[in-house]
Coordinates of C-alpha atoms in Angstrom, one line a residue:
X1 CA 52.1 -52.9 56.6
X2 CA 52.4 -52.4 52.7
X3 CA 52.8 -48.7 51.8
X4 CA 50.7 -48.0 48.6
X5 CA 50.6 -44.6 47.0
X6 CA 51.5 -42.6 50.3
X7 CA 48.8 -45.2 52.4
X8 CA 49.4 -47.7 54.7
X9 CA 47.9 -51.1 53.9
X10 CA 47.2 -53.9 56.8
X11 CA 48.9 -57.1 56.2
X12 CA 46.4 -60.0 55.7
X13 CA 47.2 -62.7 58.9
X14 CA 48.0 -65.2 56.4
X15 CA 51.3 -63.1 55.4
X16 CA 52.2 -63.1 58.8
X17 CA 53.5 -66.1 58.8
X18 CA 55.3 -67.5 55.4
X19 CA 57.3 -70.6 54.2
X20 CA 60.8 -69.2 54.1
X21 CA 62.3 -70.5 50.5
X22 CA 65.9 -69.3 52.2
X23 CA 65.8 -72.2 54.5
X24 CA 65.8 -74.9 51.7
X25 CA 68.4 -75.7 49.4
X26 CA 69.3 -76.9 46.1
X27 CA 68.3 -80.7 45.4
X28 CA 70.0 -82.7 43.2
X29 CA 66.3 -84.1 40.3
X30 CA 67.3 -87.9 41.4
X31 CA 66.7 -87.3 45.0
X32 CA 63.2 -85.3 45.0
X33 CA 60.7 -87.1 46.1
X34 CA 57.8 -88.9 44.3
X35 CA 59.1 -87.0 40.9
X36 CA 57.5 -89.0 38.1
X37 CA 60.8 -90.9 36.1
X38 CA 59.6 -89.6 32.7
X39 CA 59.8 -85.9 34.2
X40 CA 63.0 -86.9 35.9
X41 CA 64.3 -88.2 32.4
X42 CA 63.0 -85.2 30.8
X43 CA 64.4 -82.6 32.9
X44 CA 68.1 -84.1 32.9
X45 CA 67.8 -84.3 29.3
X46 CA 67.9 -80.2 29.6
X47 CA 70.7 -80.0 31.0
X48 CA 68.4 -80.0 34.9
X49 CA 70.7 -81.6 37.4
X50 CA 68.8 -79.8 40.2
X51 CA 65.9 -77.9 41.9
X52 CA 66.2 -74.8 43.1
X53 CA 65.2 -73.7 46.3
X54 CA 61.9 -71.8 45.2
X55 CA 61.3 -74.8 43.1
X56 CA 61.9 -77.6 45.9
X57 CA 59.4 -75.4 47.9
X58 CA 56.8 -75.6 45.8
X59 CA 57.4 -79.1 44.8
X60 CA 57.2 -79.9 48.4
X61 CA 53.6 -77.9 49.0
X62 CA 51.9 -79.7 45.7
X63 CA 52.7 -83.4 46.2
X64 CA 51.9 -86.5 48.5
X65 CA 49.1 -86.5 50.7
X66 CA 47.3 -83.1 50.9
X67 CA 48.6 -82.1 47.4
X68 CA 47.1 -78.8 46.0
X69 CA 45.1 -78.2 49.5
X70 CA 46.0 -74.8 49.8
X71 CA 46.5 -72.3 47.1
X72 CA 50.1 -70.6 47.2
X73 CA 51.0 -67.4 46.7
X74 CA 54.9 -66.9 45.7
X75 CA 57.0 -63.9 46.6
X76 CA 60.4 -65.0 45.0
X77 CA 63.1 -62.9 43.2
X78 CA 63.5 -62.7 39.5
X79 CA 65.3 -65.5 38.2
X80 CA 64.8 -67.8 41.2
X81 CA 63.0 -70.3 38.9
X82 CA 59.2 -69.8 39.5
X83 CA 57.9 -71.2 35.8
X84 CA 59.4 -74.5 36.6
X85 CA 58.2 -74.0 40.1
X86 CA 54.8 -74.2 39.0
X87 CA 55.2 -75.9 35.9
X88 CA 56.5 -79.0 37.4
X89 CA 53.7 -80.3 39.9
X90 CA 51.3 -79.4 37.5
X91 CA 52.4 -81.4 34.7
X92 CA 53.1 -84.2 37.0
X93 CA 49.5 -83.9 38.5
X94 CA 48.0 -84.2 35.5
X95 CA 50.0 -86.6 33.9
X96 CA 47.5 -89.7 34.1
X97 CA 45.0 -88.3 32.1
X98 CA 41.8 -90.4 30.7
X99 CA 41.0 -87.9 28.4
X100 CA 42.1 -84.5 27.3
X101 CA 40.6 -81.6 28.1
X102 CA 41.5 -78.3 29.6
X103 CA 42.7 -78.8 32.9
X104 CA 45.4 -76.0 33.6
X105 CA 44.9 -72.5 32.8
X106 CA 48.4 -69.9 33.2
X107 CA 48.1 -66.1 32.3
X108 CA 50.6 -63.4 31.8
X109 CA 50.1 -59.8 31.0
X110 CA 52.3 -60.2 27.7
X111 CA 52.6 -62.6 24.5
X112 CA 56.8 -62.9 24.6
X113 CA 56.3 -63.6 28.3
X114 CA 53.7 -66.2 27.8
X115 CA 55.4 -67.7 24.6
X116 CA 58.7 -68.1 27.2
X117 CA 56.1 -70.0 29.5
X118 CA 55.0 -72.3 26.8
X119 CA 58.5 -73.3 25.8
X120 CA 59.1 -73.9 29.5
X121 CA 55.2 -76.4 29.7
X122 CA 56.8 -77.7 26.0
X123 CA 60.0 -78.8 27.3
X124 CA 58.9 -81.4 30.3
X125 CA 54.7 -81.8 29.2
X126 CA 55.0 -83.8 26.1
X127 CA 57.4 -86.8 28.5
X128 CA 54.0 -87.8 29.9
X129 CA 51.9 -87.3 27.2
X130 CA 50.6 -83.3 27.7
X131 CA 49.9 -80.9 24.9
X132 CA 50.6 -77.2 25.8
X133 CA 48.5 -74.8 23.7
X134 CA 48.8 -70.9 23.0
X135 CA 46.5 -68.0 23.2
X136 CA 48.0 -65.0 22.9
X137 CA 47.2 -63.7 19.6
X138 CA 50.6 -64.1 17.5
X139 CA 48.6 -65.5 15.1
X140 CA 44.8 -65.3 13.7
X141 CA 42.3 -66.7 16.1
X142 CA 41.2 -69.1 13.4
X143 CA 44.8 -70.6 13.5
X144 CA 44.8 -70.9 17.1
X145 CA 41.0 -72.3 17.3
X146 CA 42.8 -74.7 15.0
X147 CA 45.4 -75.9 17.6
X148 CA 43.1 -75.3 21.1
X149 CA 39.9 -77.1 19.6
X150 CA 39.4 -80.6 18.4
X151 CA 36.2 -80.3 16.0
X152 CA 33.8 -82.7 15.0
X153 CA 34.7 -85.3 11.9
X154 CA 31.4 -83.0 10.3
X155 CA 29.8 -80.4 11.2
X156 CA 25.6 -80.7 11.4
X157 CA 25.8 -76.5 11.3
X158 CA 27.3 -77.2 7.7
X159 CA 24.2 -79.5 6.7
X160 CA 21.3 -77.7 8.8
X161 CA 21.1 -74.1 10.0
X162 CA 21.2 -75.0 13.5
X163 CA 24.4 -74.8 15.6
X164 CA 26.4 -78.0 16.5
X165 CA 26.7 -78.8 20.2
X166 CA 29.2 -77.4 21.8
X167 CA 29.4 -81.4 23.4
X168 CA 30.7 -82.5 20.4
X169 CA 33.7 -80.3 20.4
X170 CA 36.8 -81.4 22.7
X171 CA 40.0 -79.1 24.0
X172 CA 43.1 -80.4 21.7
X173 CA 44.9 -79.0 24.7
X174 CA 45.6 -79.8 28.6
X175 CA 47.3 -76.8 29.4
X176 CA 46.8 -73.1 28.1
X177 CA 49.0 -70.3 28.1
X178 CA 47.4 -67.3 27.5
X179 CA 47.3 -63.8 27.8
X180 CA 44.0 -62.1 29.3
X181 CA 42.7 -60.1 26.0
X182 CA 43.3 -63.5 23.4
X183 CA 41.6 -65.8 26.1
X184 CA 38.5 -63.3 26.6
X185 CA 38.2 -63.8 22.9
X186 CA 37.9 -67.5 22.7
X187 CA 35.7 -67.4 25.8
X188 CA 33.4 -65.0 24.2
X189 CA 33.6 -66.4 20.8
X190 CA 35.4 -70.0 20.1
X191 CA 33.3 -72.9 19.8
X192 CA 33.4 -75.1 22.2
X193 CA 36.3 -73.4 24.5
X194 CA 35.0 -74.2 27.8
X195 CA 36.7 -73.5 31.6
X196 CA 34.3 -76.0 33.0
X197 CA 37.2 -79.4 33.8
X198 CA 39.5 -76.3 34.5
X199 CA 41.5 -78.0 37.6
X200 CA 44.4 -75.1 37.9
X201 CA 44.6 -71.4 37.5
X202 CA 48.4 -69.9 37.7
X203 CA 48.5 -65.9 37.2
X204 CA 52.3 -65.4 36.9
X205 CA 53.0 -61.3 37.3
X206 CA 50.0 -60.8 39.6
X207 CA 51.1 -57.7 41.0
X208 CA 50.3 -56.5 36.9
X209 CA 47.2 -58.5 36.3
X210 CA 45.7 -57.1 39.1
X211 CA 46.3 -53.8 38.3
X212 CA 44.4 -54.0 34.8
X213 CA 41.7 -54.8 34.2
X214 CA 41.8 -56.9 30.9
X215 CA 38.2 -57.1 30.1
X216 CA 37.6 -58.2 33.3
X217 CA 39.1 -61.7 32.9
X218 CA 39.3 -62.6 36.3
X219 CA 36.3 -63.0 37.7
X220 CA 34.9 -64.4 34.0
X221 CA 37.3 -67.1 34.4
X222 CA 36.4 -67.8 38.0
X223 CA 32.8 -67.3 37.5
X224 CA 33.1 -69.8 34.5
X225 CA 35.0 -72.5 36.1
X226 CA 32.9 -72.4 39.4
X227 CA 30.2 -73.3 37.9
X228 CA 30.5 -76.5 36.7
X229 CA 33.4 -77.8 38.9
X230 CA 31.2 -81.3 39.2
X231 CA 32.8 -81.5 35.4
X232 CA 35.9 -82.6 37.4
X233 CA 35.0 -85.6 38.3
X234 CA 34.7 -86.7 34.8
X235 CA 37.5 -85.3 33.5
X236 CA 40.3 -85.9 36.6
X237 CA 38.3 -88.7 38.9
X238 CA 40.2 -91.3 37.4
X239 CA 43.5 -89.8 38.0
X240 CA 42.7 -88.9 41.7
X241 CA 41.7 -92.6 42.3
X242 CA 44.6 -94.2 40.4
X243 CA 47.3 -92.1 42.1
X244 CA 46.1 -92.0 45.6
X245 CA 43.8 -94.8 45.6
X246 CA 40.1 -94.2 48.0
X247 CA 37.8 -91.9 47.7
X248 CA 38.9 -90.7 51.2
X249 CA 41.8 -89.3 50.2
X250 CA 39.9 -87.7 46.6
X251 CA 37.7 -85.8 49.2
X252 CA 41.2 -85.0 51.1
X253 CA 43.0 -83.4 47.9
X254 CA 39.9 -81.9 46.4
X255 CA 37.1 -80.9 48.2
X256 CA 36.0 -76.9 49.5
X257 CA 36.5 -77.2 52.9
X258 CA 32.7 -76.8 54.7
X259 CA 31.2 -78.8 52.1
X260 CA 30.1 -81.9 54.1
X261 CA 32.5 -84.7 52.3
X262 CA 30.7 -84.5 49.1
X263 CA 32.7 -84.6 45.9
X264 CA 33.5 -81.0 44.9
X265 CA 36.9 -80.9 43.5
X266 CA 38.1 -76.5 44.0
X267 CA 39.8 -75.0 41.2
X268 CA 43.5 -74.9 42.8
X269 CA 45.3 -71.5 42.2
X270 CA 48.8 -70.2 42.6
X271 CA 50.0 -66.7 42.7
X272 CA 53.3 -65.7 41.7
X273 CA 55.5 -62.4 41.5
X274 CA 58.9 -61.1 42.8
X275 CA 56.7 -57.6 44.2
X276 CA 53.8 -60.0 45.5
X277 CA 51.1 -57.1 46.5
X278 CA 50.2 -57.3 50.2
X279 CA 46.4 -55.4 49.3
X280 CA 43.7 -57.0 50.9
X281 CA 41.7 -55.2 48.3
X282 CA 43.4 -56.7 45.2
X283 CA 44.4 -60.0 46.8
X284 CA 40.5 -60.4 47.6
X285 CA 40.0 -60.5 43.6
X286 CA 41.3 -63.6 43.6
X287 CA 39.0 -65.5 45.9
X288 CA 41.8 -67.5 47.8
X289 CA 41.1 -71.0 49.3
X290 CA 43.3 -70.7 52.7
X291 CA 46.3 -69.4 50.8
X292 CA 50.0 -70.0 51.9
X293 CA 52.4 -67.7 51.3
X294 CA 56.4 -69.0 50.2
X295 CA 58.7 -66.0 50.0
X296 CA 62.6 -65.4 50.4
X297 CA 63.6 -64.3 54.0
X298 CA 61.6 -62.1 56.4
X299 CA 61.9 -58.7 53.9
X300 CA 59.6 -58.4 51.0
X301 CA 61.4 -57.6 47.8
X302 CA 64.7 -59.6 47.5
X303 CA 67.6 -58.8 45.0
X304 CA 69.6 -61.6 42.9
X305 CA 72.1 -63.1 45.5
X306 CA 74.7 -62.2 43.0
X307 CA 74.0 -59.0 41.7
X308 CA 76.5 -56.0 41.5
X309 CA 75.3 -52.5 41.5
X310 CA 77.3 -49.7 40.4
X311 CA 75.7 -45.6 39.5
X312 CA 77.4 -42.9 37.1
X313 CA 76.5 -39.6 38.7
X314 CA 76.2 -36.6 35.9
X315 CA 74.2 -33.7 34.5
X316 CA 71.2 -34.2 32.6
X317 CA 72.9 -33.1 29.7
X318 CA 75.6 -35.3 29.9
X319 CA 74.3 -38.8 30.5
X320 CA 74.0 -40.0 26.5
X321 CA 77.7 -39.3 26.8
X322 CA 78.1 -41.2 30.1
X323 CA 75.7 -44.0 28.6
X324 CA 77.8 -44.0 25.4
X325 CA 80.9 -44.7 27.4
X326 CA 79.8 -47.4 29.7
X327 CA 78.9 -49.1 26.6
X328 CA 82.2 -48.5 25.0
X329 CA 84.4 -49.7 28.3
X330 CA 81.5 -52.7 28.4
X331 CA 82.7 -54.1 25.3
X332 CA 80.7 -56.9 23.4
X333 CA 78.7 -57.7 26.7
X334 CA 75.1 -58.4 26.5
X335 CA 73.4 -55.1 27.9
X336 CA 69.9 -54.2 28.3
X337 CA 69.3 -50.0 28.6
X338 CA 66.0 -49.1 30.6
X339 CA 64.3 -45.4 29.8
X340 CA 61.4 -44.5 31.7
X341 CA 58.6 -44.8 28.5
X342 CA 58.1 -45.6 25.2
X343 CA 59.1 -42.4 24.0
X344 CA 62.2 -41.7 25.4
X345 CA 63.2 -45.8 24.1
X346 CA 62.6 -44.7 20.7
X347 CA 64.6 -41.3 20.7
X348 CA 67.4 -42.8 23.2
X349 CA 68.0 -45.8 20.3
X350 CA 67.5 -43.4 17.5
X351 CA 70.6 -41.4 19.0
X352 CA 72.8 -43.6 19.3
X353 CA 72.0 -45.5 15.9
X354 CA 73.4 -41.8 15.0
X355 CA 76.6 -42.0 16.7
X356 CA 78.7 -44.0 14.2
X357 CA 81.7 -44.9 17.2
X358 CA 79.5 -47.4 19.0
X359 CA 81.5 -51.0 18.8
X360 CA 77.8 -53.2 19.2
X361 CA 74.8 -53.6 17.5
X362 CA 71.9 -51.8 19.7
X363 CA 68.2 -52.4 18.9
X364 CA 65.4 -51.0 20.4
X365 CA 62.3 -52.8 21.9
X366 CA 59.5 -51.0 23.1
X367 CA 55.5 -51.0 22.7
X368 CA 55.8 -49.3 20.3
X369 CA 56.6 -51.9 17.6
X370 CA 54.6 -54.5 16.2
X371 CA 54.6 -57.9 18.0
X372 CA 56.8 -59.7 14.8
X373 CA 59.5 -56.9 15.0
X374 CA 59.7 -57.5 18.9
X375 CA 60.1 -61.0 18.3
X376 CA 63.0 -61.1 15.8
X377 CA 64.6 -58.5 18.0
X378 CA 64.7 -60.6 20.8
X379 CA 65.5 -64.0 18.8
X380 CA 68.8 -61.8 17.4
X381 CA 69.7 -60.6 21.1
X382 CA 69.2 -64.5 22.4
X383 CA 71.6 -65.5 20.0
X384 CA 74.2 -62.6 20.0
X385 CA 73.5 -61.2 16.9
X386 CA 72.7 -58.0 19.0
X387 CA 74.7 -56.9 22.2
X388 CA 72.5 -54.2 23.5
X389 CA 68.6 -53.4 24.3
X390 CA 67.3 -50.5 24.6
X391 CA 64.1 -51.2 26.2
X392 CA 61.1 -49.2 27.8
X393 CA 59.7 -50.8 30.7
X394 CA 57.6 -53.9 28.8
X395 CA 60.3 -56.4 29.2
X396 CA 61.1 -55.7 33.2
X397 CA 58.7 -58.6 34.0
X398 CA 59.8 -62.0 33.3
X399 CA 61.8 -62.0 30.8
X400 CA 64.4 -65.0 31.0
X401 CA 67.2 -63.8 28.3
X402 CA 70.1 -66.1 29.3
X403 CA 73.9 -64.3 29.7
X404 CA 72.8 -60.8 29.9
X405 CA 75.9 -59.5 32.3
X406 CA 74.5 -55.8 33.0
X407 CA 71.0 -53.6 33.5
X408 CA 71.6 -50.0 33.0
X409 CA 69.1 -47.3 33.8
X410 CA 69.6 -44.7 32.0
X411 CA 66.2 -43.4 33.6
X412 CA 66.3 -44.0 37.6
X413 CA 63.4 -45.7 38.3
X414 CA 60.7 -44.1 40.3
X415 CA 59.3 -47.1 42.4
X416 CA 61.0 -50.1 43.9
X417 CA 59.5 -52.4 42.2
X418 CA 60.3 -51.7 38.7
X419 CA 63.9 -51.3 40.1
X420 CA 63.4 -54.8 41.1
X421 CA 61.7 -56.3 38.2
X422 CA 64.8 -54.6 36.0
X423 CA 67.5 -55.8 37.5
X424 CA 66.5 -59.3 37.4
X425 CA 67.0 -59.4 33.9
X426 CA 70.8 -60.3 34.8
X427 CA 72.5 -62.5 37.5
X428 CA 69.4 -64.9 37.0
X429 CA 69.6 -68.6 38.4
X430 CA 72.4 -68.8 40.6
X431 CA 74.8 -66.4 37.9
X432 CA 76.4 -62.9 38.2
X433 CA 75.5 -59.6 37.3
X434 CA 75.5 -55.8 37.2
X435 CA 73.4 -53.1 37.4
X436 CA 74.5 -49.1 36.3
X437 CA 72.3 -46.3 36.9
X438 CA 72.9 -42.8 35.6
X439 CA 71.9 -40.5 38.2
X440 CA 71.6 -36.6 38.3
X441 CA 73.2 -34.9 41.4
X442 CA 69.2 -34.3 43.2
X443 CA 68.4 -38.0 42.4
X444 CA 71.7 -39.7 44.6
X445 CA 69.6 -39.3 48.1
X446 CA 66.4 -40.7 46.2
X447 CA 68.3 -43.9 44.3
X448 CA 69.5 -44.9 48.2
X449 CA 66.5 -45.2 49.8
X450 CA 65.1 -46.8 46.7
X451 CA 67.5 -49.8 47.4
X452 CA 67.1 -50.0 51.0
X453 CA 63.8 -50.4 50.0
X454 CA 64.7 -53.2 47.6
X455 CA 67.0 -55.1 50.8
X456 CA 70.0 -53.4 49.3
X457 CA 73.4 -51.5 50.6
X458 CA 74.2 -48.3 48.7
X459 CA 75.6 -49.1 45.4
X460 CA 79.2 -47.7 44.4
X461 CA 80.4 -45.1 42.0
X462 CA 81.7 -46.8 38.8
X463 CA 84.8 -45.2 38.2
X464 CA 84.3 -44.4 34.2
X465 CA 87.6 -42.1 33.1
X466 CA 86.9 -38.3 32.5
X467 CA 88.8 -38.2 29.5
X468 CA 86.8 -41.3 28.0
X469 CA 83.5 -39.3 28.1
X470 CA 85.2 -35.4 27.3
X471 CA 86.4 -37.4 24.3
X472 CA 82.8 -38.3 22.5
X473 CA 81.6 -34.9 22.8
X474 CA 82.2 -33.8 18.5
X475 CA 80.4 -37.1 17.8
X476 CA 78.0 -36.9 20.5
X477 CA 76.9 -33.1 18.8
X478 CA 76.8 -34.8 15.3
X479 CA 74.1 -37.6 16.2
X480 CA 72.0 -34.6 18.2
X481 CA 71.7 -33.1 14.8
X482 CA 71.0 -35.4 12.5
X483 CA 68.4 -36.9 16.1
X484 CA 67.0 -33.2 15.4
X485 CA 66.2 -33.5 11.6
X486 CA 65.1 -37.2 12.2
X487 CA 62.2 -35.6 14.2
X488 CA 61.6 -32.4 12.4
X489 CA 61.5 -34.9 9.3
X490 CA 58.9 -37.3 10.7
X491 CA 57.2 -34.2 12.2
X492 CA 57.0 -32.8 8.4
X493 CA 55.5 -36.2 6.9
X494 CA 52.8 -36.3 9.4
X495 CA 51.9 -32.6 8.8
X496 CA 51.8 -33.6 5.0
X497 CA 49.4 -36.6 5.8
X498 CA 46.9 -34.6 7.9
X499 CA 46.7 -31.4 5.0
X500 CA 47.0 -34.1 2.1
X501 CA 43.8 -33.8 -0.5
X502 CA 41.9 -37.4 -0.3
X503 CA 41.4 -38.6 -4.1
X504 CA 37.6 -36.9 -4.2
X505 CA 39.4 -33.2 -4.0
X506 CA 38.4 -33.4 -0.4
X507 CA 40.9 -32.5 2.3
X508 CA 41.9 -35.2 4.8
X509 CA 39.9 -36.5 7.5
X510 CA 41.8 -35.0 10.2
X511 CA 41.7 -31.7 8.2
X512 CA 39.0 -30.3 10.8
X513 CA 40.5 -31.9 13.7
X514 CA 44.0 -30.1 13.6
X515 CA 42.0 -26.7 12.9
X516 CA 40.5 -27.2 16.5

């Protein structure tokens, strides 16, 4: 049973009975089998000398006979390697392509997570002759029509007032990454963006997707590419017939069960999160063709193998200090600092960008900032320029930042799976890592059922010297002060803007608004 919000949820019979990941083992790329030798070159030219356990799993479930005849749902830790787990037999599947067209369809809930899925699709697609394309509204839509859509040599619009037909258009793409609001928009409105040869549907951070509803992009996409799946044929026939070789076995691989050996080729679909939901009700959403389930061991949520968790326990009062100190004895170590909102990011970084002793370069990165200010922030921590993160909750899912060494929640988190999805931000793929949490004296009781929760013993107390923390107090009152005119000051401007005459001698718009 799945407790949501205070209710018990039943567990759906296919749960009951998973593929347990922990029972397979690494594999060196030379010995897995029937992996295509350009994929194999391609891989070991990144430095891949091996699967990973999720990743053989998978690979094991989507090739040879009976490929893709189930959709899978994976429940596997953060950092476990699920893009390439997916990545991989998809690329290889659609590798003997007779033309190109939009095959493979993966969404994510935000652009830097999607762009990080790209890179992962560019990496190994373009050995067999795939082009990855983009949706996620980094740039204008006319840009990425540009790069998605192949148009006609001339348009007959341009010439006549009639519309061109959307025929003559092809995908410049086999695979999209997307997120949900940047694909609605070329579904409602691009030219010749069509779902209909759509052979694969990934939704990578279900447990998020489901929750929102994103202009209802689920069941548009599923409504779209249901309902010309005979499209398939044309698109993907001759790769089913090259690679396995009768019609027999086409029918095997692709074909609804129930539909009387006629050619229907199924869009296939995989599931993936390290807090996989367990609600009938959401799960149902999805329209699953008899799903299996790959997770890590018997519990449900899973912490990295190598992850070392420590908690600070002080006053209220006193945790910027604590916080402030643990960065100090941390040193140059890549950090990322969780608050519990937006908000308390911006006034947490603003802080300690006021306390002049701090030894690293802290930037904050939050919803709050525009998408091109995220993006240079997160280049500059990839490469070291900056040590620490202060971060709200919009980069717990995903995010693959290699050597971060420590998670600190300065916030406890109040559910288990944000707890989960922050701490896998370190001691990803097999490496070490730590996780501090600052915790008042009524929240200790809380924080250890939380990880018991999360398949976890209690965490110890990291022992941070008295005198190391007693001694930051004088500075620690200095950046509260000038934190306190920072917000009086930006309180001031926007008072300023709202009573500020237009150019007509008429008072702001939002005069009669703050009168209310």
């Amino acid at each position: 049973m799945e407790e949501t919000k205070g209710r018990k949820v039943p567990t759906l019979p296919w749960m009951r009975s998973p593929v347990d990941i922990a029972n397979y083992e690494e594999c060196p790329v030379t010995q897995v089998p029937l992996l295509e030798p350009r994929l194999k070159d391609a891989l070991q030219n990144l430095g891949i000398d091996s699967l990973f356990p999720v990743q053989l799993a998978v690979w094991l479930e989507t090739v040879g006979p009976g490929a893709f005849d189930r959709d899978l749902c994976i429940n596997s830790p953060t950092g476990s390697g699920k893009t390439l787990a997916y990545a991989l037999p998809i690329v290889q599947t659609l590798s003997p392509r007779a033309l190109r067209c939009l095959r493979a369809l993966v969404v994510l809930p935000t652009r830097d997570l999607a762009v990080q899925v790209k890179q992962v699709f560019d990496s190994i697609a373009p050995s067999v002759g795939l082009r990855v394309g983009l949706a996620v509204g980094q740039s204008s839509i006319s840009d990425e029509i540009s790069e998605l859509i192949k148009r006609p040599k001339f348009e007959l619009s341009s010439l006549y007032d009639t519309d061109y037909p959307h025929e003559e258009y092809q995908s410049a793409v086999d695979i999209l990454v997307a997120t949900p609001g940047r694909l609605m928009d070329h579904i409602n409105t691009t030219k010749g963006f069509s779902l209909k040869n759509l052979c694969y549907l990934v939704v990578d951070e279900t447990d998020r997707l489901l929750r929102e509803a994103y202009q209802s992009w689920l069941p548009t996409v599923l409504k779209l590419s249901q309902s010309n799946q005979q499209g398939l044929v044309a698109c993907s026939g001759s790769l089913l017939f090259s690679r396995l070789g009768s019609m027999n076995m086409v029918r095997r691989c692709g074909v609804e069960r129930g539909f009387k050996g006629k050619s229907y080729p199924r869009l296939v679909k995989m599931i993936l999160s390290a807090t996989l939901t367990q609600d009938p009700s959401k799960l149902s959403q999805l329209d699953l063709h008899h799903p299996l389930l790959l997770t890590m061991g018997v519990t449900r949520y899973k912490l990295p193998d190598k992850l070392e968790s420590y908690k600070l326990v002080c006053e209220s009062k006193l945790k910027p200090l604590y916080l402030i100190a643990l960065l100090k004895d941390l040193g140059a170590e890549k950090s990322v600092v969780f608050t519990s909102s937006v908000e308390s990011t911006r006034r947490l970084h603003t802080l300690l960008k006021y306390f002049g002793e701090l030894p690293v370069k802290v930037r904050e990165y939050s919803g709050l900032q525009r998408q091109s200010i995220r993006s240079k922030t997160l280049k500059g921590f990839r490469k070291g320029e900056i040590q620490v993160l202060v971060s709200s909750d919009a980069m717990t899912r995903g995010m693959d930042i290699e050597g971060v060494q420590n998670v600190i929640n300065y916030d406890m988190p109040a559910y288990v799976k944000t707890y989960i999805h922050r701490v896998g931000r370190t001691a990803r793929a097999g490496q070490g890592g730590r996780c501090f949490t600052l915790l008042r004296r009524h929240e200790v009781k809380r924080f250890k059922k939380l990880l018991e929760k999360a398949g976890g013993n209690d965490s110890d107390i990291y022992p941070l010297p008295a005198d190391s923390v007693k001694s930051l107090h004088p500075s620690y009152l200095s950046a509260l002060e000038k934190l306190k005119e920072s917000v009086e000051s930006r309180r001031s401007k926007r008072a300023r803007a709202i009573f500020k005459p237009s150019s007509t001698g008429k008072r702001n718009h939002n005069d009669s608004t703050a009168r209310k």
